[in-house]
Amino acid sequence: MLRLPPFRHLRPNNVSEAAEALADHPGESMVIAGGTDLIPNLKRRQFDASVLVGLSHLPELQTISDNGEIGIGAGVSLRNIAAEKAVVKSATALVEAVQQVANPQIQRQGTIGGNLCVDTRCNYYNQTHEWRESIGFCMKREGDICLVAPGSSKCWAVTSSDAAPALMALGASVILVGPDGERSIPVSALYQDDGIAYLTKKPDEILSRILIPKNDGLKSTYRKVRRRGSFDFPVLGVAASLSMDGNKVSAAQLVLGAVHTHPVSVEVAQLLLGRTLTDDRLLAVADAAFKAATPLDNTDLMYAWRKKMVRVEVRRAFQDLATRAN
Amino acid sequence: MSLTKYSVIGQSVPRVDGIRKATGQSVYADDFTLPRMLYGKLLGSRRPHARILSIDTSKAKAMPGVKAIVTGEDLPVKYGILPVSEDEYPLEVDRVRFVGDPIVAVAAVDEMTAEEAVRAIEVKYEDLPTSFEISEGLAAVGETSRIHDYGPHDNVHKQINLEFGDLDSGFDAADQVFDNTYFYSGSNHLALEQHSAVAQYGADSKLTLWSSTQTPHYVHKALASVLKIPASRIRVIATPVGGGFGGKSDPFPHEFCAAKLSMLTGRPVKITLTREEVFYAHRGRHPVLMNVKLGVKNDGSITALDFQSFVDGGAYGSYGVASTYYTGALQTVTYKIPAYRFRGVRVFTNKPPCGPKRGHGTPQPRYALEVHLDRVANALGIDPAAYRKSILVDEYSMTVNHMRVTSCGLGECIEKVTEGSDFNSLRGALPVGKGVGLAVGSYLSGAGLPIYWNKMPHTSVDLKIDRGGGVTAKCMQIDIGQGSDSVLAMTVAEILGITPADVNLICADTDTTPIDLGAYSSRVTFMMGNAAIEAAEKLRKKLFEAVAEELHISERALSEGTESLQSAAGQIVHMVNGVPTGKSSSFLRAVKLAESKFGQLSSTGSFTPQALRGPYKGSGVGPTPAYSYSAAVAKVSVDRETGIVTPEKLWVAHDIGRAINPILARGQIEGSVYMALGEIFMEEQAFRKGQHQFPSMLDYKTPTFLEMPSVESYLIETNDAEGPFGAKEVGQGPLLPIPPAIANAVYDAIGARIDELPITPEKVLAALALQEKGKFPQVGPNKFPDYQWPTPVKIDPVWYDQPPEQWVETRRRDRSKC
Amino acid sequence: MKHSTFQAPLPAERLHVRVNGESYEIVAPVNKTLLEILREDLGLTGTKHGCELGECGTCTVLIDGDPMLSCLVLPVEVQGHEILTIEGLAEGGRPHELQVAFAELGAAQCGYCTPGMMMSSKALLDSNSHPTTEEIKEYLAGNLCRCTGYLQILEAVDSAAKKLHSSQQDADRGNTPESTTQGTGIR
Ligand SMILES: Cc1cc2nc3c(=O)[nH]c(=O)nc-3n(C[C@H](O)[C@H](O)[C@H](O)COP(=O)(O)OP(=O)(O)OC[C@H]3O[C@@H](n4cnc5c(N)ncnc54)[C@H](O)[C@@H]3O)c2cc1C
Ligand code: SF4
Ligand code: FES
Ligand code: FES
């Protein structure tokens, strides 16, 4: 049986204390929320954490609010998000995303905060220590080359959160609480182009809340490509949102998940704003998305196929939204 | 033909171990602990092919809690499931042959400590040239880099060239010849239970091993030979197997190591593999590259078949020689083939060893042959169902390669699935992107020969009746989920006229139960069933004699058949001309009478299959007391934009001879369909430089609830003359027609041929891209080895088309009630 | 209250867990998962494991009625919550309707996925007394079974649901199981 390495487990009294606990143990502490990403990774010894700071008991992270904007505590389970009427009404893409995460059990255990912070993935990284030792360690952990792109100076591990692209397409932001106070940044600014240091969040910052603006006319959707209907991480995620003013597009966003180290925003405003959604225009959007996607051979399914699917899924996403908008 | 009605047989009664399993009360190997038990861990090789220069265990030894460490030197005896390829050590001695090949075993006070100790062991390797692919295995290698020092040459483990009948005249007589190559990928069994064993070496110098194994007898033999202790002092108990599918049929390193560590420490030792280690222990489906050359007349009748298979064996022999023969043995038992050549090669590669997985060596050629026949039918413009029916083997006939065919319900299977699915009107008529496909298959009801040569029974059942009326049945067979416990209890209950609940089982224990060779080759129902009938009939005879005496029924009337006794529903009833006379005795009373008359009531029944070998080397693989037959129709839809194929529904008919328990039989069909779908669409052993790319349950993809389509099953009861109550196998056969049925349905849907499993979306899109360019849309292997075959062994066919008298007259064992 | 101790070389903590309605106080290293505690410290080996990484569903237990993967749960984090395992399903020694249905309808072959599958099914029926075929499939999609092909499990859950609520059965909701058998010898 695979087992966890030893660690100490702390139970801070509130989020600020949690941030302080992280700051007190620099380089060796990590937050544990649902643990559904952290525990498997620790069992495989993908990183060390001798101090785990528990969050699951903190009520302040468990609330959902609906006043002008939707606020979701980082500790809310994916399942509870999907069960919340306000979210279902105005953040369809998020609901569709969390309902496709992993499997029914993990949707109950995993939190939205953990989902946004979920480690980047790679076939050469999500493996036991023994396996990685056999093939040769890579730079994400213990080694200094990339096994997927051997010439590369950076790690290409893949962003695998389903919620992140959805929240980006909804224009959401997050609140980060550090030992010295809190700040709010757009979800898009939480990520950076580095498979190793994939978050801009400081190690002692805690993601406490997600804020989603409410926009009645905005329709949104999330499409996920994966091998099986359950268990699997995305090999492509397409989050799209659309507002129509009559038959003209008044707002549109498109974000791709699982085709880069971070979720990729595709510039579609220029192509769509103020225009009608013709087939040609959708093809142009699909083309733009296709160009923006750079999947590599480090997930399930062939990367060339995953790239091909970008066109198909983006087109289907907007077709879907157009139907819903009418 | 109307079948005899039975009171227990043929009923969908709950399986005898059902409620224990449903309440979590079954105790699997990893579930139990013994006082003072230690935990063991194995260290596997980090190199695909290397010499071991040194092993430094000093740091591990010094760790608190570490109790013993063994390396290859402590167990320097080779073993292997087949006597012809004993090429494994429990722990490799001087050379490792694949990533994961075990080298050291540690026992410690808990699993965590054992794991840490294993991490502290340092091994120095000197890399050797590697060979990962079939083509590399065939290429010339230097003496030092051969993976094994046996086999005909280089990394070839086994080569076969057999010619039955006159191949040249066969092809000369053909109007057309169809030639194509196919590839079937390798896959793991992925039983949910990870292999586990607990060993206890007592102060009395006796060793007990509890293990999740399908073959306690072979493990017993191997332990004795490797540990050099008399078999008489070793007891192997197979615990309930949490899924086998062939993956727990070899003796494994963790079993030897747990035993050795227990001998060294005097304490019980448990070793449970991790999921990753299970992928390395493997013994899964062999990847096979095949070429089919088929000569046919314009009406489709086959004039000759030339079949070649190149089998990727992985690093050790395992069942591989048998697997290789199996890729050529059963093509002939479904269709009339007057001339047949089979050439096969198994190569060693530096990957986890392959072995038997559900269907053992036959799903691969079946896929190739059935897709090939679909091509032929299309080219000749014949309906594929009618075509197959026109070339079916005859019941009670002999094939060109000397396989004895007895009962055969294949024609009826084809009728059932084509009618059920409305195949004839759907084929070619569904909208683009939707299609139907048909295929058939056949499998063994037990291998006709044992794994090591001997003339002893393959199985025996001991029965004992308690004065309280309980019947204890003992047999070394092990229920791996296939339902063999239920078959045993139901069989005994049927003959004695009691209920399965009154039959108590003691199974899979080499000390207390008589031989059964194991849960492989679909042998248990057929063989154990016959042994159980024999044993139960012997007891019933005693009961009847005692009752006859008590009720003053004349022996003569009984033997002449004018009067009879019948056992049913806990009673023994007297009948004259089939009508009850009112005289009867309860089962319990009969037991008391019989025990008073004869003493302790016990009996033994055994089963040894008829010697069915043909006159050539290798003829031991393929014969069976009875072949099962199946046919399937698949309906699929293909998304032409994504290439994703969705199976919508399957219709499967299986000639089971007689369904002993229909609900369990259907479970075997549905489970087979499921496992086949995994192999068709997603399961694939993928390697990078010999290293398994995805040794996990997340990345090695297997279908979930959501990928399972609905299945319509039909049980065809041909009442086999030699099967117990007419029964044949159902555990493996129904898997065989599924892959080709799906591939043929894909062709019907989009006009593309995917000649290589798995059928992935990228392959479908590649085929469609060819179609757009106006080329024939086919994706499959584009290279085939040009191998220097050894001189063929030519074997004359016998009895073809002339069923020998004795079979026709074979007693139809339709057991009426005495 | 039951006591069980574990001689651990690692930092151990005193834990209070409630399992199957009983309170346990145990001393165990904090890095042992709930799966390990159940099987090794409490002797509740009915809960099985196939991967220990959240990838198979075999270790599913209920926590406050919700199905969760015990291999991914730290016992310290579920103190004060109600844990239900397969051993706690039978009431007063009488098997749960689901257990009877699994046993009778062939839904347990090797039986190794069964405890996990059963716990997910129980959670489903507690939250949805008349699940449709689709709802059953989706709810159980986090539990792999390698033996049955799932269809007899589907039938067992469907049949248990009907039995449990036979009094208030509303007939027409399209929840007939998918698998059917025709031909000789069945039903
Ligand atoms: C088999 C399997 C399949 C999966 N499939 C998917 C999938 O399809 N899609 C998907 O998106 N995910 C998937 N996951 C990953 C994971 O289960 C989910 O992303 C889940 O939502 C993570 O949440 P958690 O609370 O369990 O995170 P944890 O495991 O507790 O934490 C994950 C990471 O986030 C950090 N973290 C957690 N909360 C905070 C916080 N509030 N502030 C700062 N840092 C924090 C942790 O330190 C850790 O680094 C899968 C996991 C498994 C085991
Ligand atoms: S992308 Fe390269 S560096 Fe990053 S985890 Fe994969 S192999 Fe390692
Ligand atoms: S053991 Fe596989 S999910 Fe927990
Ligand atoms: S019954 Fe064997 S895994 Fe489900």
PDB file of N, CA and C and ligand atoms in Angstrom, chain A residues 30-40 47 55 61 74-75 78 100-103 106 109-115 117-119 121 160-163 198 201 205-208 224 226 231-234, chain B residues 698, chain C residues 53-55 72, ligand 1:
ATOM      1  N   MET A  30       2.856  23.304   3.509  1.00  0.00           N
ATOM      2  CA  MET A  30       1.856  23.419   2.443  1.00  0.00           C
ATOM      3  C   MET A  30       0.480  23.394   3.073  1.00  0.00           C
ATOM      4  N   VAL A  31      -0.444  23.997   2.346  1.00  0.00           N
ATOM      5  CA  VAL A  31      -1.822  23.980   2.779  1.00  0.00           C
ATOM      6  C   VAL A  31      -2.459  22.666   2.341  1.00  0.00           C
ATOM      7  N   ILE A  32      -3.282  22.106   3.191  1.00  0.00           N
ATOM      8  CA  ILE A  32      -4.092  20.972   2.732  1.00  0.00           C
ATOM      9  C   ILE A  32      -5.569  21.333   2.866  1.00  0.00           C
ATOM     10  N   ALA A  33      -6.262  21.279   1.740  1.00  0.00           N
ATOM     11  CA  ALA A  33      -7.707  21.551   1.768  1.00  0.00           C
ATOM     12  C   ALA A  33      -8.405  20.195   1.683  1.00  0.00           C
ATOM     13  N   GLY A  34      -8.929  19.829   0.520  1.00  0.00           N
ATOM     14  CA  GLY A  34      -9.531  18.504   0.396  1.00  0.00           C
ATOM     15  C   GLY A  34      -8.484  17.395   0.360  1.00  0.00           C
ATOM     16  N   GLY A  35      -7.270  17.758  -0.025  1.00  0.00           N
ATOM     17  CA  GLY A  35      -6.181  16.787  -0.061  1.00  0.00           C
ATOM     18  C   GLY A  35      -6.191  15.872  -1.273  1.00  0.00           C
ATOM     19  N   THR A  36      -7.134  16.066  -2.185  1.00  0.00           N
ATOM     20  CA  THR A  36      -7.269  15.102  -3.283  1.00  0.00           C
ATOM     21  C   THR A  36      -6.175  15.240  -4.335  1.00  0.00           C
ATOM     22  N   ASP A  37      -5.510  16.379  -4.345  1.00  0.00           N
ATOM     23  CA  ASP A  37      -4.359  16.523  -5.230  1.00  0.00           C
ATOM     24  C   ASP A  37      -3.081  16.332  -4.419  1.00  0.00           C
ATOM     25  N   LEU A  38      -3.078  16.921  -3.244  1.00  0.00           N
ATOM     26  CA  LEU A  38      -1.886  16.900  -2.404  1.00  0.00           C
ATOM     27  C   LEU A  38      -1.517  15.488  -1.959  1.00  0.00           C
ATOM     28  N   ILE A  39      -2.497  14.730  -1.503  1.00  0.00           N
ATOM     29  CA  ILE A  39      -2.169  13.428  -0.916  1.00  0.00           C
ATOM     30  C   ILE A  39      -1.581  12.450  -1.944  1.00  0.00           C
ATOM     31  N   PRO A  40      -2.192  12.299  -3.108  1.00  0.00           N
ATOM     32  CA  PRO A  40      -1.542  11.414  -4.091  1.00  0.00           C
ATOM     33  C   PRO A  40      -0.128  11.889  -4.446  1.00  0.00           C
ATOM     34  N   PHE A  47       6.857  15.936  -3.982  1.00  0.00           N
ATOM     35  CA  PHE A  47       7.484  17.032  -3.237  1.00  0.00           C
ATOM     36  C   PHE A  47       7.468  16.675  -1.770  1.00  0.00           C
ATOM     37  N   LEU A  55      -7.084  23.306   6.467  1.00  0.00           N
ATOM     38  CA  LEU A  55      -8.054  24.389   6.301  1.00  0.00           C
ATOM     39  C   LEU A  55      -9.490  23.892   6.430  1.00  0.00           C
ATOM     40  N   LEU A  61     -14.128  29.667   5.339  1.00  0.00           N
ATOM     41  CA  LEU A  61     -13.827  29.278   3.957  1.00  0.00           C
ATOM     42  C   LEU A  61     -14.963  28.485   3.313  1.00  0.00           C
ATOM     43  N   ALA A  74     -12.969  29.464  -0.435  1.00  0.00           N
ATOM     44  CA  ALA A  74     -12.039  28.533  -1.092  1.00  0.00           C
ATOM     45  C   ALA A  74     -12.250  27.101  -0.624  1.00  0.00           C
ATOM     46  N   GLY A  75     -12.840  26.942   0.551  1.00  0.00           N
ATOM     47  CA  GLY A  75     -13.001  25.600   1.097  1.00  0.00           C
ATOM     48  C   GLY A  75     -14.300  24.925   0.704  1.00  0.00           C
ATOM     49  N   LEU A  78     -16.467  21.123  -4.472  1.00  0.00           N
ATOM     50  CA  LEU A  78     -16.908  21.281  -5.859  1.00  0.00           C
ATOM     51  C   LEU A  78     -18.376  20.922  -5.977  1.00  0.00           C
ATOM     52  N   GLN A 100     -17.514  18.107 -13.904  1.00  0.00           N
ATOM     53  CA  GLN A 100     -16.715  17.175 -14.708  1.00  0.00           C
ATOM     54  C   GLN A 100     -15.341  16.903 -14.098  1.00  0.00           C
ATOM     55  N   VAL A 101     -15.109  17.416 -12.912  1.00  0.00           N
ATOM     56  CA  VAL A 101     -13.835  17.135 -12.248  1.00  0.00           C
ATOM     57  C   VAL A 101     -13.854  15.687 -11.748  1.00  0.00           C
ATOM     58  N   ALA A 102     -12.762  14.982 -12.010  1.00  0.00           N
ATOM     59  CA  ALA A 102     -12.524  13.659 -11.417  1.00  0.00           C
ATOM     60  C   ALA A 102     -13.777  12.796 -11.390  1.00  0.00           C
ATOM     61  N   ASN A 103     -14.241  12.494 -10.191  1.00  0.00           N
ATOM     62  CA  ASN A 103     -15.393  11.585 -10.056  1.00  0.00           C
ATOM     63  C   ASN A 103     -16.285  12.067  -8.910  1.00  0.00           C
ATOM     64  N   ILE A 106     -14.532  12.564  -5.455  1.00  0.00           N
ATOM     65  CA  ILE A 106     -13.557  13.661  -5.391  1.00  0.00           C
ATOM     66  C   ILE A 106     -14.266  15.010  -5.472  1.00  0.00           C
ATOM     67  N   GLN A 109     -14.974  15.741  -1.974  1.00  0.00           N
ATOM     68  CA  GLN A 109     -13.819  15.966  -1.114  1.00  0.00           C
ATOM     69  C   GLN A 109     -13.037  17.207  -1.525  1.00  0.00           C
ATOM     70  N   GLY A 110     -12.899  17.404  -2.822  1.00  0.00           N
ATOM     71  CA  GLY A 110     -12.048  18.473  -3.342  1.00  0.00           C
ATOM     72  C   GLY A 110     -12.712  19.824  -3.197  1.00  0.00           C
ATOM     73  N   THR A 111     -11.901  20.842  -2.999  1.00  0.00           N
ATOM     74  CA  THR A 111     -12.420  22.199  -2.835  1.00  0.00           C
ATOM     75  C   THR A 111     -12.126  23.021  -4.082  1.00  0.00           C
ATOM     76  N   ILE A 112     -12.801  24.140  -4.172  1.00  0.00           N
ATOM     77  CA  ILE A 112     -12.577  25.029  -5.309  1.00  0.00           C
ATOM     78  C   ILE A 112     -11.210  25.715  -5.185  1.00  0.00           C
ATOM     79  N   GLY A 113     -10.820  26.033  -3.960  1.00  0.00           N
ATOM     80  CA  GLY A 113      -9.496  26.641  -3.768  1.00  0.00           C
ATOM     81  C   GLY A 113      -8.399  25.683  -4.198  1.00  0.00           C
ATOM     82  N   GLY A 114      -8.537  24.447  -3.773  1.00  0.00           N
ATOM     83  CA  GLY A 114      -7.556  23.433  -4.161  1.00  0.00           C
ATOM     84  C   GLY A 114      -7.564  23.219  -5.660  1.00  0.00           C
ATOM     85  N   ASN A 115      -8.730  23.321  -6.254  1.00  0.00           N
ATOM     86  CA  ASN A 115      -8.809  23.118  -7.696  1.00  0.00           C
ATOM     87  C   ASN A 115      -8.054  24.210  -8.446  1.00  0.00           C
ATOM     88  N   CYS A 117      -5.552  25.810  -7.329  1.00  0.00           N
ATOM     89  CA  CYS A 117      -4.125  25.701  -7.039  1.00  0.00           C
ATOM     90  C   CYS A 117      -3.551  24.350  -7.419  1.00  0.00           C
ATOM     91  N   VAL A 118      -4.355  23.519  -8.066  1.00  0.00           N
ATOM     92  CA  VAL A 118      -3.944  22.143  -8.347  1.00  0.00           C
ATOM     93  C   VAL A 118      -2.614  22.139  -9.109  1.00  0.00           C
ATOM     94  N   ASP A 119      -1.749  21.226  -8.722  1.00  0.00           N
ATOM     95  CA  ASP A 119      -0.407  21.177  -9.312  1.00  0.00           C
ATOM     96  C   ASP A 119      -0.500  20.916 -10.815  1.00  0.00           C
ATOM     97  N   ARG A 121       0.473  19.142 -14.292  1.00  0.00           N
ATOM     98  CA  ARG A 121       0.670  17.701 -14.448  1.00  0.00           C
ATOM     99  C   ARG A 121       1.519  17.357 -15.661  1.00  0.00           C
ATOM    100  N   SER A 160      -4.054  21.831 -15.139  1.00  0.00           N
ATOM    101  CA  SER A 160      -5.068  20.785 -15.245  1.00  0.00           C
ATOM    102  C   SER A 160      -6.334  21.087 -14.460  1.00  0.00           C
ATOM    103  N   SER A 161      -6.462  22.310 -14.023  1.00  0.00           N
ATOM    104  CA  SER A 161      -7.665  22.706 -13.302  1.00  0.00           C
ATOM    105  C   SER A 161      -8.807  22.886 -14.291  1.00  0.00           C
ATOM    106  N   ASP A 162      -9.945  22.326 -13.957  1.00  0.00           N
ATOM    107  CA  ASP A 162     -11.120  22.561 -14.796  1.00  0.00           C
ATOM    108  C   ASP A 162     -11.783  23.882 -14.450  1.00  0.00           C
ATOM    109  N   ALA A 163     -11.694  24.265 -13.175  1.00  0.00           N
ATOM    110  CA  ALA A 163     -12.396  25.476 -12.752  1.00  0.00           C
ATOM    111  C   ALA A 163     -11.694  26.736 -13.255  1.00  0.00           C
ATOM    112  N   TYR A 198       3.997  27.575 -11.065  1.00  0.00           N
ATOM    113  CA  TYR A 198       2.850  27.876 -11.931  1.00  0.00           C
ATOM    114  C   TYR A 198       1.932  28.936 -11.354  1.00  0.00           C
ATOM    115  N   LYS A 201       0.855  33.315  -6.754  1.00  0.00           N
ATOM    116  CA  LYS A 201       0.595  33.370  -5.319  1.00  0.00           C
ATOM    117  C   LYS A 201       1.890  33.074  -4.557  1.00  0.00           C
ATOM    118  N   GLU A 205       0.795  32.696   1.031  1.00  0.00           N
ATOM    119  CA  GLU A 205      -0.536  33.272   0.822  1.00  0.00           C
ATOM    120  C   GLU A 205      -1.581  32.170   0.715  1.00  0.00           C
ATOM    121  N   ILE A 206      -2.740  32.494   1.243  1.00  0.00           N
ATOM    122  CA  ILE A 206      -3.843  31.537   1.180  1.00  0.00           C
ATOM    123  C   ILE A 206      -4.943  32.114   0.305  1.00  0.00           C
ATOM    124  N   LEU A 207      -5.423  31.288  -0.561  1.00  0.00           N
ATOM    125  CA  LEU A 207      -6.532  31.720  -1.404  1.00  0.00           C
ATOM    126  C   LEU A 207      -7.791  31.560  -0.548  1.00  0.00           C
ATOM    127  N   SER A 208      -8.446  32.673  -0.273  1.00  0.00           N
ATOM    128  CA  SER A 208      -9.563  32.558   0.673  1.00  0.00           C
ATOM    129  C   SER A 208     -10.926  32.599  -0.009  1.00  0.00           C
ATOM    130  N   LYS A 224     -15.144  19.807 -21.831  1.00  0.00           N
ATOM    131  CA  LYS A 224     -13.939  19.103 -21.388  1.00  0.00           C
ATOM    132  C   LYS A 224     -13.662  17.909 -22.288  1.00  0.00           C
ATOM    133  N   ARG A 226     -11.578  14.491 -22.484  1.00  0.00           N
ATOM    134  CA  ARG A 226     -10.807  13.517 -21.721  1.00  0.00           C
ATOM    135  C   ARG A 226     -11.199  12.142 -22.230  1.00  0.00           C
ATOM    136  N   PHE A 231     -13.218  10.274 -13.686  1.00  0.00           N
ATOM    137  CA  PHE A 231     -11.830  10.142 -13.218  1.00  0.00           C
ATOM    138  C   PHE A 231     -10.831  11.088 -13.896  1.00  0.00           C
ATOM    139  N   ASP A 232     -10.942  11.261 -15.208  1.00  0.00           N
ATOM    140  CA  ASP A 232      -9.813  11.831 -15.931  1.00  0.00           C
ATOM    141  C   ASP A 232      -9.697  13.347 -15.856  1.00  0.00           C
ATOM    142  N   PHE A 233      -8.444  13.771 -15.725  1.00  0.00           N
ATOM    143  CA  PHE A 233      -8.111  15.184 -15.847  1.00  0.00           C
ATOM    144  C   PHE A 233      -8.381  15.609 -17.287  1.00  0.00           C
ATOM    145  N   PRO A 234      -8.541  16.914 -17.512  1.00  0.00           N
ATOM    146  CA  PRO A 234      -8.770  17.357 -18.889  1.00  0.00           C
ATOM    147  C   PRO A 234      -7.503  17.198 -19.738  1.00  0.00           C
TER     148      PRO A 234
ATOM    149  N   LEU B 698      -5.093   5.608 -12.990  1.00  0.00           N
ATOM    150  CA  LEU B 698      -5.629   6.812 -13.609  1.00  0.00           C
ATOM    151  C   LEU B 698      -5.159   6.918 -15.060  1.00  0.00           C
TER     152      LEU B 698
ATOM    153  N   LEU C  53      -4.460   6.076  -4.440  1.00  0.00           N
ATOM    154  CA  LEU C  53      -4.190   7.388  -5.032  1.00  0.00           C
ATOM    155  C   LEU C  53      -5.456   8.077  -5.510  1.00  0.00           C
ATOM    156  N   GLY C  54      -6.594   7.578  -5.129  1.00  0.00           N
ATOM    157  CA  GLY C  54      -7.836   8.210  -5.567  1.00  0.00           C
ATOM    158  C   GLY C  54      -8.244   7.838  -6.981  1.00  0.00           C
ATOM    159  N   GLU C  55      -7.709   6.729  -7.513  1.00  0.00           N
ATOM    160  CA  GLU C  55      -7.902   6.444  -8.925  1.00  0.00           C
ATOM    161  C   GLU C  55      -8.820   5.266  -9.225  1.00  0.00           C
ATOM    162  N   LEU C  72      -7.633   9.082   0.584  1.00  0.00           N
ATOM    163  CA  LEU C  72      -7.235  10.483   0.459  1.00  0.00           C
ATOM    164  C   LEU C  72      -7.717  11.318   1.647  1.00  0.00           C
TER     165      LEU C  72
HETATM  166  C1  LIG D   1      -8.096  10.593  -9.732  1.00  0.00           C
HETATM  167  C2  LIG D   1      -8.103  12.091  -9.699  1.00  0.00           C
HETATM  168  C3  LIG D   1      -8.685  12.768 -10.742  1.00  0.00           C
HETATM  169  C4  LIG D   1      -8.710  14.152 -10.740  1.00  0.00           C
HETATM  170  N1  LIG D   1      -9.305  14.777 -11.791  1.00  0.00           N
HETATM  171  C5  LIG D   1      -9.345  16.125 -11.810  1.00  0.00           C
HETATM  172  C6  LIG D   1      -9.974  16.800 -12.874  1.00  0.00           C
HETATM  173  O1  LIG D   1     -10.536  16.176 -13.752  1.00  0.00           O
HETATM  174  N2  LIG D   1      -9.955  18.143 -12.904  1.00  0.00           N
HETATM  175  C7  LIG D   1      -9.354  18.858 -11.924  1.00  0.00           C
HETATM  176  O2  LIG D   1      -9.385  20.049 -12.002  1.00  0.00           O
HETATM  177  N3  LIG D   1      -8.771  18.251 -10.889  1.00  0.00           N
HETATM  178  C8  LIG D   1      -8.749  16.907 -10.790  1.00  0.00           C
HETATM  179  N4  LIG D   1      -8.155  16.274  -9.741  1.00  0.00           N
HETATM  180  C9  LIG D   1      -7.401  17.081  -8.777  1.00  0.00           C
HETATM  181  C10 LIG D   1      -8.134  17.504  -7.534  1.00  0.00           C
HETATM  182  O3  LIG D   1      -8.884  16.451  -7.027  1.00  0.00           O
HETATM  183  C11 LIG D   1      -9.055  18.671  -7.726  1.00  0.00           C
HETATM  184  O4  LIG D   1      -8.419  19.659  -8.473  1.00  0.00           O
HETATM  185  C12 LIG D   1      -9.529  19.245  -6.397  1.00  0.00           C
HETATM  186  O5  LIG D   1     -10.462  20.226  -6.613  1.00  0.00           O
HETATM  187  C13 LIG D   1      -8.421  19.803  -5.573  1.00  0.00           C
HETATM  188  O6  LIG D   1      -8.946  20.329  -4.408  1.00  0.00           O
HETATM  189  P1  LIG D   1      -8.463  19.888  -2.969  1.00  0.00           P
HETATM  190  O7  LIG D   1      -9.209  20.697  -2.001  1.00  0.00           O
HETATM  191  O8  LIG D   1      -8.554  18.458  -2.796  1.00  0.00           O
HETATM  192  O9  LIG D   1      -6.936  20.345  -3.041  1.00  0.00           O
HETATM  193  P2  LIG D   1      -5.712  19.902  -2.178  1.00  0.00           P
HETATM  194  O10 LIG D   1      -5.207  18.605  -2.643  1.00  0.00           O
HETATM  195  O11 LIG D   1      -6.002  20.036  -0.748  1.00  0.00           O
HETATM  196  O12 LIG D   1      -4.697  21.035  -2.615  1.00  0.00           O
HETATM  197  C14 LIG D   1      -4.214  21.140  -3.931  1.00  0.00           C
HETATM  198  C15 LIG D   1      -3.117  22.205  -3.943  1.00  0.00           C
HETATM  199  O13 LIG D   1      -3.667  23.470  -3.676  1.00  0.00           O
HETATM  200  C16 LIG D   1      -3.125  24.038  -2.513  1.00  0.00           C
HETATM  201  N5  LIG D   1      -4.248  24.687  -1.853  1.00  0.00           N
HETATM  202  C17 LIG D   1      -5.437  24.116  -1.563  1.00  0.00           C
HETATM  203  N6  LIG D   1      -6.264  25.027  -1.035  1.00  0.00           N
HETATM  204  C18 LIG D   1      -5.602  26.190  -0.985  1.00  0.00           C
HETATM  205  C19 LIG D   1      -5.929  27.472  -0.544  1.00  0.00           C
HETATM  206  N7  LIG D   1      -7.120  27.761  -0.071  1.00  0.00           N
HETATM  207  N8  LIG D   1      -4.977  28.429  -0.637  1.00  0.00           N
HETATM  208  C20 LIG D   1      -3.772  28.151  -1.122  1.00  0.00           C
HETATM  209  N9  LIG D   1      -3.403  26.961  -1.579  1.00  0.00           N
HETATM  210  C21 LIG D   1      -4.310  25.976  -1.501  1.00  0.00           C
HETATM  211  C22 LIG D   1      -2.507  22.892  -1.765  1.00  0.00           C
HETATM  212  O14 LIG D   1      -1.441  23.315  -0.974  1.00  0.00           O
HETATM  213  C23 LIG D   1      -2.054  22.013  -2.892  1.00  0.00           C
HETATM  214  O15 LIG D   1      -0.845  22.462  -3.411  1.00  0.00           O
HETATM  215  C24 LIG D   1      -8.133  14.889  -9.685  1.00  0.00           C
HETATM  216  C25 LIG D   1      -7.544  14.188  -8.635  1.00  0.00           C
HETATM  217  C26 LIG D   1      -7.516  12.802  -8.644  1.00  0.00           C
HETATM  218  C27 LIG D   1      -6.880  12.075  -7.510  1.00  0.00           C
END
